[in-house]
Structure formats: C-alpha cells, structure tokens
mmCIF file of C-alpha atoms in Angstrom:
data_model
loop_
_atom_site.group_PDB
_atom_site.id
_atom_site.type_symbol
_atom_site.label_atom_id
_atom_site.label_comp_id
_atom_site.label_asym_id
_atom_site.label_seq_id
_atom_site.Cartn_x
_atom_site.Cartn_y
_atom_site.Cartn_z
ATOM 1 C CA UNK Y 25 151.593 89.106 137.005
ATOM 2 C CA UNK Y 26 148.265 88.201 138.372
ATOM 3 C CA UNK Y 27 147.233 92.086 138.089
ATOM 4 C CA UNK Y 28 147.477 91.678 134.287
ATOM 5 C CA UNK Y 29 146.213 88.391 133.553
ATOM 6 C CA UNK Y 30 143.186 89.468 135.805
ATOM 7 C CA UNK Y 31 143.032 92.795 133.049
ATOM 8 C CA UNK Y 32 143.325 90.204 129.805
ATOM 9 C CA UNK Y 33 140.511 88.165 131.454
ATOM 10 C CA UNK Y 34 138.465 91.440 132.367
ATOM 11 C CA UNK Y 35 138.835 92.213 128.957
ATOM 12 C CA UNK Y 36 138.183 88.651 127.291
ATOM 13 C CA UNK Y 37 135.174 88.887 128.717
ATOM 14 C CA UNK Y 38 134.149 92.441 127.960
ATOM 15 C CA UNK Y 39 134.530 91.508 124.412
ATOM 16 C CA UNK Y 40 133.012 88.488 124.513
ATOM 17 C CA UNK Y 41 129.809 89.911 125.816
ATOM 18 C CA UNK Y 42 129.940 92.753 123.189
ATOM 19 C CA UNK Y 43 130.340 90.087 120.262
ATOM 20 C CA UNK Y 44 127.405 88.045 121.889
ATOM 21 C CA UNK Y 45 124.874 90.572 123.158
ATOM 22 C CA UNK Y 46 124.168 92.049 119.754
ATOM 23 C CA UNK Y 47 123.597 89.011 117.965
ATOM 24 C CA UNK Y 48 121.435 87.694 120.849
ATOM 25 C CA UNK Y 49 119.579 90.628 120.742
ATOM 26 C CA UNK Y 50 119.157 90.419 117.125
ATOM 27 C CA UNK Y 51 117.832 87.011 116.938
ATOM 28 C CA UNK Y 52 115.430 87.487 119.554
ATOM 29 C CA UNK Y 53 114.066 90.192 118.019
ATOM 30 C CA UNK Y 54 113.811 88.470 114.873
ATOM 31 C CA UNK Y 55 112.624 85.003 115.780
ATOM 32 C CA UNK Y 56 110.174 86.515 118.030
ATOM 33 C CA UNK Y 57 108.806 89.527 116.052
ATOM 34 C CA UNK Y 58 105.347 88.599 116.033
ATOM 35 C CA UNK Y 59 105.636 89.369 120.357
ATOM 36 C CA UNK Y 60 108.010 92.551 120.315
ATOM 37 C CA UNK Y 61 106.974 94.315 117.055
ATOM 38 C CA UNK Y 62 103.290 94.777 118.213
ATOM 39 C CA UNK Y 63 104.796 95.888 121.548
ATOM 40 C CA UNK Y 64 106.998 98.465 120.421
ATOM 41 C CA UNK Y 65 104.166 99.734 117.772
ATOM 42 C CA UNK Y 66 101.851 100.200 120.828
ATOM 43 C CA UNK Y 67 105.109 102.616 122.635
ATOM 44 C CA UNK Y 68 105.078 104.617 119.258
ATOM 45 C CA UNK Y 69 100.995 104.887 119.124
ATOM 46 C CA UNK Y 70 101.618 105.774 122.807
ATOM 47 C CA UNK Y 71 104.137 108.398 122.556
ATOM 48 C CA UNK Y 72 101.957 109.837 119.784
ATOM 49 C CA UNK Y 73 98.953 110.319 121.921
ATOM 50 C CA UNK Y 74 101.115 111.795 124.040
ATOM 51 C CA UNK Y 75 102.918 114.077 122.031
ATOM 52 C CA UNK Y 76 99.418 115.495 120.547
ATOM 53 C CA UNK Y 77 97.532 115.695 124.157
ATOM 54 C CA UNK Y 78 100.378 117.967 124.944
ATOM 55 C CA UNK Y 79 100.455 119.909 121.912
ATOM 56 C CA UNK Y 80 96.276 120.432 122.681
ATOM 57 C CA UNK Y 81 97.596 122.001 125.924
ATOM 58 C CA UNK Y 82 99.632 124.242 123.975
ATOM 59 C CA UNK Y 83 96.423 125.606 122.276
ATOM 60 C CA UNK Y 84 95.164 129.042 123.270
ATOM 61 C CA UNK Y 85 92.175 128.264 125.349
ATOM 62 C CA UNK Y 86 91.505 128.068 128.681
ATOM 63 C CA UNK Y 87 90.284 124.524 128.957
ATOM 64 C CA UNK Y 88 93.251 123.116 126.814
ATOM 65 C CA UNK Y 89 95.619 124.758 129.413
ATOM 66 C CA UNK Y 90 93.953 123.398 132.934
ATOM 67 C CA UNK Y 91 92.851 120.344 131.955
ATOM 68 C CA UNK Y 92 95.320 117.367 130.972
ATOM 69 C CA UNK Y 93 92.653 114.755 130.539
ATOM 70 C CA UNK Y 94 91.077 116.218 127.827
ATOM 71 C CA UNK Y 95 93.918 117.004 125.654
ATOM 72 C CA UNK Y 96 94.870 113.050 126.006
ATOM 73 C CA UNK Y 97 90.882 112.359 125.535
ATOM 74 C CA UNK Y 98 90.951 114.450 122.239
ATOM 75 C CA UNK Y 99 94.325 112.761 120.874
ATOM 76 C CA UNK Y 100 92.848 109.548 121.760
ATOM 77 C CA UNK Y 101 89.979 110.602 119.579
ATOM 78 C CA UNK Y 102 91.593 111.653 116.700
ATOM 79 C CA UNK Y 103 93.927 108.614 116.476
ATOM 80 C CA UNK Y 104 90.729 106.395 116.257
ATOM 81 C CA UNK Y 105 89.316 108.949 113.610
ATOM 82 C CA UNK Y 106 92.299 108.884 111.442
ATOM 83 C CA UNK Y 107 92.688 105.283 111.735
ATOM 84 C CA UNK Y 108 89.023 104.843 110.583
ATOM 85 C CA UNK Y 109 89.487 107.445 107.882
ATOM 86 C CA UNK Y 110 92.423 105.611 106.373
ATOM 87 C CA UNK Y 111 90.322 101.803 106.451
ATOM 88 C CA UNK Y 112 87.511 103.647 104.740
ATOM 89 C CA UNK Y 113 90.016 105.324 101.579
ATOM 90 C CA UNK Y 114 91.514 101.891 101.638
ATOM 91 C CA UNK Y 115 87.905 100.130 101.156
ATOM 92 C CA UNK Y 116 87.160 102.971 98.665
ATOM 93 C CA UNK Y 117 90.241 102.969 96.784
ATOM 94 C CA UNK Y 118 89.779 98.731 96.312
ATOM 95 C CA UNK Y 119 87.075 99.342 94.426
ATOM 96 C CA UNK Y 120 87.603 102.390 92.332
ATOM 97 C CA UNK Y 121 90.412 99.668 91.261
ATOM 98 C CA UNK Y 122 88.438 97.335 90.510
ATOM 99 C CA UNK Y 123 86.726 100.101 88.217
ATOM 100 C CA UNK Y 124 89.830 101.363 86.414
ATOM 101 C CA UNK Y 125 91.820 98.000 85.934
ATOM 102 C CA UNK Y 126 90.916 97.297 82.376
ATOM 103 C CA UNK Y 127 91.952 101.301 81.157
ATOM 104 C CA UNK Y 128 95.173 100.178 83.721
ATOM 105 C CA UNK Y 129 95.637 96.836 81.994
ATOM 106 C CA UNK Y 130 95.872 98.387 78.009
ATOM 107 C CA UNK Y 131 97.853 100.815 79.547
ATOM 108 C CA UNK Y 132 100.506 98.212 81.190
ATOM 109 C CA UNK Y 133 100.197 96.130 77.887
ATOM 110 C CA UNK Y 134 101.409 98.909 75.674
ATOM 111 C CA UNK Y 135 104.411 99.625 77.993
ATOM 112 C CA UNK Y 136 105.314 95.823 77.942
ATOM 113 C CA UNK Y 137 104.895 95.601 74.349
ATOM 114 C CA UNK Y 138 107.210 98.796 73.873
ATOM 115 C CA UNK Y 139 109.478 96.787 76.220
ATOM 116 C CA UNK Y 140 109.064 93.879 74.534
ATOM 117 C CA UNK Y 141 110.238 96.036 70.862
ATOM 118 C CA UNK Y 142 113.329 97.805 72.675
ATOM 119 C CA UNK Y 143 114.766 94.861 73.919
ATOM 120 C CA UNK Y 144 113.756 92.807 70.221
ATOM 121 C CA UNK Y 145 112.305 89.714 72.171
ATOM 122 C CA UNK Y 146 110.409 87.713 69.990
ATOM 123 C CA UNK Y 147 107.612 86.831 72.207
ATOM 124 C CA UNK Y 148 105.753 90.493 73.602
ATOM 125 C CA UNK Y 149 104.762 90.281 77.047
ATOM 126 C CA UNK Y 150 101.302 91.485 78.338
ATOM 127 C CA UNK Y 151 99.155 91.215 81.762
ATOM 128 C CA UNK Y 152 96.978 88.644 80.804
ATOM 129 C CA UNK Y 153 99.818 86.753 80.450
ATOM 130 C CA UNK Y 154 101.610 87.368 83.167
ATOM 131 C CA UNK Y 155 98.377 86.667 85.522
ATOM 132 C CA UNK Y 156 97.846 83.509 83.837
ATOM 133 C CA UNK Y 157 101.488 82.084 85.102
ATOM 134 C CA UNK Y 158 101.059 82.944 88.625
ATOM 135 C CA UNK Y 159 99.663 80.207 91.106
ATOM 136 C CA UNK Y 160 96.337 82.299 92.014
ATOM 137 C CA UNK Y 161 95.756 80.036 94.851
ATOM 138 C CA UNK Y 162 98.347 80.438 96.858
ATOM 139 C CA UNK Y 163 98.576 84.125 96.059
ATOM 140 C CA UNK Y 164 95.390 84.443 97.432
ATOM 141 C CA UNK Y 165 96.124 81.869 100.454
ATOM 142 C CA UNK Y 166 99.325 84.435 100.502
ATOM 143 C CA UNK Y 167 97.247 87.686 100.942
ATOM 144 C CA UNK Y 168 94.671 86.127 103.243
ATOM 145 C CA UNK Y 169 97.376 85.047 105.861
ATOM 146 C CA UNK Y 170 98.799 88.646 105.933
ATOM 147 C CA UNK Y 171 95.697 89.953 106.347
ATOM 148 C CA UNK Y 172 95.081 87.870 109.479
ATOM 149 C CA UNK Y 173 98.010 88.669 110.657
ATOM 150 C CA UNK Y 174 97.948 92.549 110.243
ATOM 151 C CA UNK Y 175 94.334 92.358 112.095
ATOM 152 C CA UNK Y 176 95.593 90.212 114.884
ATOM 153 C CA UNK Y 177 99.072 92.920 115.156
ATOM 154 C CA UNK Y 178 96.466 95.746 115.011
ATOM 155 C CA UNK Y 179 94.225 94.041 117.616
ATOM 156 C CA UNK Y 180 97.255 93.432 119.666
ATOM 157 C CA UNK Y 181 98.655 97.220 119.468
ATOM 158 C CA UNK Y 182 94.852 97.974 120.200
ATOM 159 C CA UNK Y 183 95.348 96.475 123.563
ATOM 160 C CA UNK Y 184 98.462 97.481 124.340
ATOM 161 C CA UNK Y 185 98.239 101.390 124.038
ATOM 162 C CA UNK Y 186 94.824 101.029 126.111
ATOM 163 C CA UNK Y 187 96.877 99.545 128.796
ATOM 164 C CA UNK Y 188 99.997 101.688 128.820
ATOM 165 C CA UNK Y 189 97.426 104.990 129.017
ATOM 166 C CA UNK Y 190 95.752 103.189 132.044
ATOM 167 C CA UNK Y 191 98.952 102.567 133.463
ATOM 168 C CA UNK Y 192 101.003 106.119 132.549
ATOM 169 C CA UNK Y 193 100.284 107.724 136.089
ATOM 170 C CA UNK Y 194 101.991 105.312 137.846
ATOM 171 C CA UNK Y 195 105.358 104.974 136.139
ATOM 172 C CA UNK Y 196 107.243 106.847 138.206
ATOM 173 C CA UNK Y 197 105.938 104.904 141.439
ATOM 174 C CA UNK Y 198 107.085 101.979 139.825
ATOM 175 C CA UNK Y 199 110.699 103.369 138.950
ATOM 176 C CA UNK Y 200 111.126 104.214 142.642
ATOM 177 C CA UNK Y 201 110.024 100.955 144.306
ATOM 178 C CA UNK Y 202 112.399 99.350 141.394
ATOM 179 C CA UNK Y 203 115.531 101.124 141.817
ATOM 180 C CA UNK Y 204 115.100 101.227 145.671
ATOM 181 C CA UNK Y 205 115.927 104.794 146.154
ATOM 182 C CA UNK Y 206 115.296 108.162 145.294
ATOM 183 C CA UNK Y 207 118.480 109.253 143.786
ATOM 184 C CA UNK Y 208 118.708 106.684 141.821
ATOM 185 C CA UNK Y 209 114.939 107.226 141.363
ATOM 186 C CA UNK Y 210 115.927 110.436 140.075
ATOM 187 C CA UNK Y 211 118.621 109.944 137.784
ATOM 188 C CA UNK Y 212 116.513 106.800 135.925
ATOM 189 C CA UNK Y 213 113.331 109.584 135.350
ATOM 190 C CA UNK Y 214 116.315 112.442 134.208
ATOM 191 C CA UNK Y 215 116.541 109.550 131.229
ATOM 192 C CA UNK Y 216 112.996 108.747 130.946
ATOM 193 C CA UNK Y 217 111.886 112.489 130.908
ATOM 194 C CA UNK Y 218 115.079 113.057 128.082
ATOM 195 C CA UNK Y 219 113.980 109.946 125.857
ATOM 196 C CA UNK Y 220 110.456 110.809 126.283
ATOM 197 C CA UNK Y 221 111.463 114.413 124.943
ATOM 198 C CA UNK Y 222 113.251 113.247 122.318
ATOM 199 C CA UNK Y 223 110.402 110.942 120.360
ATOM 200 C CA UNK Y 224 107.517 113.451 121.500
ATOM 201 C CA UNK Y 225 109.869 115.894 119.506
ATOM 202 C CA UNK Y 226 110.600 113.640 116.752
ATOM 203 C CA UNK Y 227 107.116 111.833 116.497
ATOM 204 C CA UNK Y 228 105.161 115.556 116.424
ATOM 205 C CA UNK Y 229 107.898 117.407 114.292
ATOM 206 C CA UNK Y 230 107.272 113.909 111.683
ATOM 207 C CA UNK Y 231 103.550 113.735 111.910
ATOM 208 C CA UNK Y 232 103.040 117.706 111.414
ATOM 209 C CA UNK Y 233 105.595 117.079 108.240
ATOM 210 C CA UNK Y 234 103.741 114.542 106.953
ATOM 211 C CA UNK Y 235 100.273 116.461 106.991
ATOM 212 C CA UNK Y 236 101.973 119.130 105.090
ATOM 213 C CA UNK Y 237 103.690 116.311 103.020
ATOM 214 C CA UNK Y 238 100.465 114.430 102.231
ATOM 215 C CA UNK Y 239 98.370 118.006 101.805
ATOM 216 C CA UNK Y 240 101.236 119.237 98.882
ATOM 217 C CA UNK Y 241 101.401 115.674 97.565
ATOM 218 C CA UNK Y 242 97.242 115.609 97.218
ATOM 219 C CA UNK Y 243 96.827 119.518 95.588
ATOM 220 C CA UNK Y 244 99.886 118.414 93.212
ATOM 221 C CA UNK Y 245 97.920 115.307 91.927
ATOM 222 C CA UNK Y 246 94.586 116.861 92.108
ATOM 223 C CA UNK Y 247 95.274 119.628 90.076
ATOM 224 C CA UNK Y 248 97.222 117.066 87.666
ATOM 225 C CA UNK Y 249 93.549 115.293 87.652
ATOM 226 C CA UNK Y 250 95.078 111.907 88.685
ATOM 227 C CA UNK Y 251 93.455 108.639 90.026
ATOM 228 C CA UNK Y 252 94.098 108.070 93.156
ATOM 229 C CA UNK Y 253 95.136 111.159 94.286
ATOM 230 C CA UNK Y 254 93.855 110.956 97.745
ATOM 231 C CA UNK Y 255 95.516 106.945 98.331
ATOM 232 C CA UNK Y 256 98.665 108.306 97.126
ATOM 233 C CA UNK Y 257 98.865 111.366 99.111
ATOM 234 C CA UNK Y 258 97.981 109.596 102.320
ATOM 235 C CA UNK Y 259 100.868 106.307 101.121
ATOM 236 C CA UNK Y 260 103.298 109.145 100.868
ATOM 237 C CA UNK Y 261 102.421 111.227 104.204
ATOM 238 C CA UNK Y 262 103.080 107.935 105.801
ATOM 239 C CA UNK Y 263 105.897 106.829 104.006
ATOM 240 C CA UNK Y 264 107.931 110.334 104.908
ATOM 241 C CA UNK Y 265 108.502 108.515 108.176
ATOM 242 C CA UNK Y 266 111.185 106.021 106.604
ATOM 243 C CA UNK Y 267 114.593 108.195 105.982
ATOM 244 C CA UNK Y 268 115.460 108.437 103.003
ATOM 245 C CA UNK Y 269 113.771 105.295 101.239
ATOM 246 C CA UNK Y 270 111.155 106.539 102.422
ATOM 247 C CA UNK Y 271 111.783 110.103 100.175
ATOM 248 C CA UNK Y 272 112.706 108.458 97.155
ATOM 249 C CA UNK Y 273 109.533 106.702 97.458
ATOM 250 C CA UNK Y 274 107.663 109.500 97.800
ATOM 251 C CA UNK Y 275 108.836 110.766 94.487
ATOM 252 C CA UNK Y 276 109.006 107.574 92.419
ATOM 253 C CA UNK Y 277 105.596 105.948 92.862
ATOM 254 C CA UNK Y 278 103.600 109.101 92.110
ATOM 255 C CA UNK Y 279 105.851 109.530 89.155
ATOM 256 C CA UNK Y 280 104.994 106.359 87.826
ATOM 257 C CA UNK Y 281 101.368 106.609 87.919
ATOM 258 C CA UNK Y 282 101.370 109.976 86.242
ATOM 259 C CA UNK Y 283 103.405 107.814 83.679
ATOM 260 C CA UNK Y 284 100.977 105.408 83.744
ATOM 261 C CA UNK Y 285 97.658 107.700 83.362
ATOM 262 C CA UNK Y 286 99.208 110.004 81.044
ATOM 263 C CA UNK Y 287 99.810 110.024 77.197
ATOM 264 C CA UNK Y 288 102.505 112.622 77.545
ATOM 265 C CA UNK Y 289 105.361 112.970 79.667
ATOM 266 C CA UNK Y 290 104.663 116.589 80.828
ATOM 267 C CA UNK Y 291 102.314 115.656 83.845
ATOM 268 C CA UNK Y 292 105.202 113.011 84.927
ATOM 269 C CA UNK Y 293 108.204 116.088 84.516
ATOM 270 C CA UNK Y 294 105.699 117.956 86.914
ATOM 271 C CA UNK Y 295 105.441 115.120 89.889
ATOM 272 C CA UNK Y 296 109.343 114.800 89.633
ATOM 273 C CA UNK Y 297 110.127 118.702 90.101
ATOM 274 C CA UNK Y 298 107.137 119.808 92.315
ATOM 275 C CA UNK Y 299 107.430 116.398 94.708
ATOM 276 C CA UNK Y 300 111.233 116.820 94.439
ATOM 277 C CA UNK Y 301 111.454 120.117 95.604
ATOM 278 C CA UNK Y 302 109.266 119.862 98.452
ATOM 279 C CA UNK Y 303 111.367 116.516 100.063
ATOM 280 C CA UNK Y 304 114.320 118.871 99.545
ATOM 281 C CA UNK Y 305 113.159 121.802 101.116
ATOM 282 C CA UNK Y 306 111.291 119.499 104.044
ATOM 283 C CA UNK Y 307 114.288 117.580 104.267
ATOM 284 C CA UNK Y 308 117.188 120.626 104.324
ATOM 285 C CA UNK Y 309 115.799 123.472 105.637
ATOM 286 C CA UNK Y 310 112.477 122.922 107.562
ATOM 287 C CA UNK Y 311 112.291 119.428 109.156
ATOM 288 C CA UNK Y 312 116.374 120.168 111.065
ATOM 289 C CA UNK Y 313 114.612 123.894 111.722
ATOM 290 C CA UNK Y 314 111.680 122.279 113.517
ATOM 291 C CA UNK Y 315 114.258 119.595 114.999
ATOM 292 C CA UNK Y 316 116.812 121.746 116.145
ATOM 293 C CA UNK Y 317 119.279 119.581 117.823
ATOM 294 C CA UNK Y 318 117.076 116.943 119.216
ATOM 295 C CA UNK Y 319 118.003 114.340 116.971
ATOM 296 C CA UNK Y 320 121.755 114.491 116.887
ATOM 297 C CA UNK Y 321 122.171 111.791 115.002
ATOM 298 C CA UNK Y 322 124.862 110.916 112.556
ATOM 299 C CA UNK Y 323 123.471 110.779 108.968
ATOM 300 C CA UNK Y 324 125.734 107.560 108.328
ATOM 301 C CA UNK Y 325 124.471 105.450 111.469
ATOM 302 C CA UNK Y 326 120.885 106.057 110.493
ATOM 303 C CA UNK Y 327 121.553 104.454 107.594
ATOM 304 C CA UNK Y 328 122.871 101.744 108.974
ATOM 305 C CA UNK Y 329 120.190 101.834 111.721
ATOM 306 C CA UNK Y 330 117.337 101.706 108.590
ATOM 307 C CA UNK Y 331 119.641 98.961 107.387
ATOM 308 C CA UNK Y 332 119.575 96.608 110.515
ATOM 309 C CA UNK Y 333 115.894 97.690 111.375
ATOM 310 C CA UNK Y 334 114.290 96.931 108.499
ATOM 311 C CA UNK Y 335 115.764 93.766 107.816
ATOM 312 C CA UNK Y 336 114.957 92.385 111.359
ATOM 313 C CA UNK Y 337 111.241 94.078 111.502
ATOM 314 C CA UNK Y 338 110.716 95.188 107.677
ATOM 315 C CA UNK Y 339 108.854 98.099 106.642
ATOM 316 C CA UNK Y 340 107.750 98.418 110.299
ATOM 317 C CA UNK Y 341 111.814 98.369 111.574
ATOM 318 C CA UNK Y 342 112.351 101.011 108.631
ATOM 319 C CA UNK Y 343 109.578 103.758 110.363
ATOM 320 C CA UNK Y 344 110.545 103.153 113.952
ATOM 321 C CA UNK Y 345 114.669 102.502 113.206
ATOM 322 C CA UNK Y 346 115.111 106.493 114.584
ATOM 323 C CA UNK Y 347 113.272 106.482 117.645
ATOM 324 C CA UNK Y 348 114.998 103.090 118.795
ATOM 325 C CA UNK Y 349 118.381 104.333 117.748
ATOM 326 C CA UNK Y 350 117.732 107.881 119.541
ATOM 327 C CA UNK Y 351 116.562 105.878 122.843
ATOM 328 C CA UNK Y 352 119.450 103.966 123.057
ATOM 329 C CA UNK Y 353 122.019 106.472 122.395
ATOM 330 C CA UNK Y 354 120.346 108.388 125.635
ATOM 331 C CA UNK Y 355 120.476 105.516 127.257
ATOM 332 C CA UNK Y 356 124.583 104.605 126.428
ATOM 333 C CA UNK Y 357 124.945 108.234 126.991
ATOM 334 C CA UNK Y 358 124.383 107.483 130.577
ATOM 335 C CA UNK Y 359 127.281 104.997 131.397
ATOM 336 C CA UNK Y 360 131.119 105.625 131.152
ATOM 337 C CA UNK Y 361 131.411 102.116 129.420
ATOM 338 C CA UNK Y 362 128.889 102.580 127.166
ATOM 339 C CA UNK Y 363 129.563 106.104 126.658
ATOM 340 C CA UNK Y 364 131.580 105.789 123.480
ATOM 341 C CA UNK Y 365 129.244 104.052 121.838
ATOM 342 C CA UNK Y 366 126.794 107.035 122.440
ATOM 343 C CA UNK Y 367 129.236 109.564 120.795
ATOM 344 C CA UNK Y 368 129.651 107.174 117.638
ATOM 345 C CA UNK Y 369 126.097 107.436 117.094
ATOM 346 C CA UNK Y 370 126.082 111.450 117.246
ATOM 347 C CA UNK Y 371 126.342 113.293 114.098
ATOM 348 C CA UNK Y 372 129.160 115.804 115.961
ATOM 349 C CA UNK Y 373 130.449 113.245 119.159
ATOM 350 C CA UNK Y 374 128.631 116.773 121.122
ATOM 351 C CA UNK Y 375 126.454 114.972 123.760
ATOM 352 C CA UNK Y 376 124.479 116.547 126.841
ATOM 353 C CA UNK Y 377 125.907 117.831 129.942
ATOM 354 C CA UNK Y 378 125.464 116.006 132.652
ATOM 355 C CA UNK Y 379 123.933 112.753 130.390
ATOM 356 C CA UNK Y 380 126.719 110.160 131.687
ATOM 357 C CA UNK Y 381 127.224 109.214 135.106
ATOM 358 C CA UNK Y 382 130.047 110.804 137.547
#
C-alpha cells in the first residue's frame, strides 16, 4: 500500500516538474532576453569561428595544417571583415534610397490607386497620405531606441565571443574539476564534442549555402538590372538561415521589388522561377546531401521549434531555433528519463549508439 502511494507521489511530482520547468524556462527566457539573447548570439558567433578555423585547416597548405592559431586568427578576421562589409552596404544602400524614393513613391501611388479602383473605394489612397497619418515622432523615437539597443546587443556579443575564444583552451579543465572525476569527465566531453559537431556541421553546411544562396540571388537580379541587387542578395543569404519562413522570404521580397521596378510582369515571372528553383534544389537535394544525418530532426518539431523560438526571441529565436533544438535533443539523448523526449524530436526515433546512459 505504501509501495504504491510512494509510485503516485513519485509520479505527481515528475509531472509536476515537467508542467512547471517549461514554462519557467520560457518566461525567463522571455522576461530576461535582453541578458540571454546576446549570450547565446555570442555561442553561435563562437561556434562559427570555430567551424571556419577548422575548415582553414582543411585547406591544402602546409601552414593551414600545423598551425591551429592561425586558422582561428584568419576566421576571426574574416568575421570582422564581413561584419564591416555588411555596415558599409547598409550605409550605402540608405542613401541610394534616399535617391530613388520619389521614382519608388509614383510607383507605390499607382499600385494604391489601382487598389483603390479594384476594390471601388471612393477615396484613392497614396504615400503622401499615408505618411502624413503616422505620428513621425514617435516613429522616429521608435527607430532610435532599436537602434540603441541593436548597438548595445552587438557591443555585448562583441565581448562575449572575445571572452569565450580566450577562455576555449580551458574548457575541458573546467569540466573535470566540475564533475569531480574523469569518467564522468569523459562522458560530459563525449556530449560536448557531439553537440559541438553537430552546430560546426550545421553552422558551416548553412553559411557555405548561403554564399551560394546570396551569389545566385545577386547574378539573378543583376542581370535583371534591379536596384538593390547587392542589399537584397546579402537580406536573403542571411535570411536562408530561418527554415522555411525564411525560404518563402527569400522568394517573395525579391519578387516584389521586381514588381515594383518593373512595368511588365516578365522580370517578376523570372525572380519567382529562377529563386524558386534554387530554394528547392538547396533545400531537397543539396543542403540534406551536405547534412547527411547530422541533423536528424523531425520536419514537424522544427516547426514547432521556429514557432516557440521566435515568439520568445523573434527574428533572432527564428535563426538560432535549430541549433538549440539539436543541442538539447543530444543532451535528452543522454538520460533514460529524458530519453523519450530525444526520440520525439528525431525525424526517424533512430538515435546514436551509445548516446544514453547504461
């Protein structure tokens, strides 16, 4: 008798703690974003040095090969170069903007008054118009505030990746003193070593994508002779990270401005097949290809995980949603109790060997 009211207790509790965990975790994360979201950007920057210091060693030279240091010196250095590149096409494309808006403005005006005829409104809309009704003060007070805080986030993931590349070597030395032995020692770096596999793989198979995304995207537009061409390539090299949304959007907004530029419709009808094709070819054939079975990840839960992510962190929750899901599946992976869990996130329930504990 006691035996089983000890087991409805055990399990009480059990299910108690999954109800409340979650939803802790949740609002933590989302009441405190402003601390964990600059954190977690700084693991991804981190992971990404990483990733390309290693694929430097891969290169076919000497030096590459025997010396570690410099492949993490020349990631290092072409993080900071891209990252300068991409404030200095934002700068530039601001004011070739500023250039264009009145061609821009007729055009939106004669789409809103074609609007305006389909749907027989008696008053037609236009931009001037619609600018004139908005609050510019507190749009502006709006943009400012975002801007300060995407400086300060920046400033903060600045920090934070300097750190964790000053402190990489001794990881491992910490792990041991933490866990007190060296079996266990062992077993936590096993998981480390798989997790770190896992988003080096996913983070460099995404990034080289995204090149050849952005590189397609940019001869497609160029040879189209549209504005922007470099801004868009680059917004849709970076938005291939997002699954999914992150395709569609890739596709619609370059669509649109070729809608927008252009008199006829052909130029649009070429964005839609050529940047159509190319998301389904990445996204079918060469991006699992490159994968392989790394991310074994059911196609349902990471929409779900996109889902949850981006409404606790936003666009930022939307780009890092697979690496956070793929950690933690490792890491329930490891654990009998947690173990189902693991296998619900799988696309085939087909886990490691060896991955949960004895």
């Amino acid at each position: 008798m006691q035996q089983s009211q000890r087991t409805s207790t055990h399990g009480v509790v059990i299910f108690a703690c999954a109800l409340f965990i979650p939803i802790a975790c949740v609002f933590i994360l989302t009441y405190w974003r402003a601390i964990f979201m600059p954190i977690v950007l700084a693991v991804m920057v981190w992971y990404l040095i990483n990733a390309m210091a290693h694929a430097y060693t891969l290169l076919p030279f000497p030096i590459f090969r025997h010396s570690k240091k410099l492949g993490l010196l020349l990631s290092i250095c072409t993080v900071f170069l891209v990252g300068l590149g991409l404030f200095q096409l934002t700068m530039q494309s601001i004011g070739a903007a500023e250039t264009l808006y009145p061609t821009y403005e007729q055009k939106l005006d004669a789409l809103l008054v074609g609007i305006s005829t389909q749907l027989h409104l008696e008053k037609t809309l236009n931009i001037s118009q619609l600018l004139d009704r908005l609050d510019l003060s507190s749009v502006a007070s709006f943009i400012a505030s975002r801007t300060a805080g995407i400086v300060f986030t920046l400033l903060m993931v600045f920090f934070y990746v300097i750190f964790l590349l000053m402190q990489q070597r001794y990881f491992h030395d910490k792990v041991a003193l933490i866990v007190g032995s060296e079996e266990r020692a062992a077993s936590v770096d096993i998981v480390f070593r798989k997790i770190n596999k896992e988003i080096r793989t996913y983070i460099g198979v995404m990034a080289f994508l995204a090149v050849i995304t952005g590189l397609f995207t940019f001869v497609v537009l160029w040879w189209l002779g549209m504005d922007f061409a470099v801004l868009l390539s680059v917004v849709v090299a970076l938005f291939s990270f997002i699954p999914t949304l992150g395709t569609a959007f890739g596709i619609v907004v370059p669509s649109l401005m070729a809608l927008l530029q252009f008199d006829s419709y052909s130029p649009f009808f070429v964005v839609v097949i050529a940047l159509g094709t190319m998301q389904i070819v990445f996204n079918n054939y060469l991006q699992p290809k490159l994968m392989g079975r790394s991310m074994n990840l059911s196609p349902f839960l990471i929409l779900v995980s996109l889902a949850v992510w981006g409404w606790i962190w936003g666009i930022t929750g939307a780009v890092l949603c697979i690496p956070i899901t793929v950690s933690l599946m490792i890491v329930f992976a490891q654990f009998e109790t947690t173990r189902p869990i693991a296998v619900l996130l799988s696309m085939d329930g087909k886990l490691d060997a060896g991955q949960s504990e004895p």
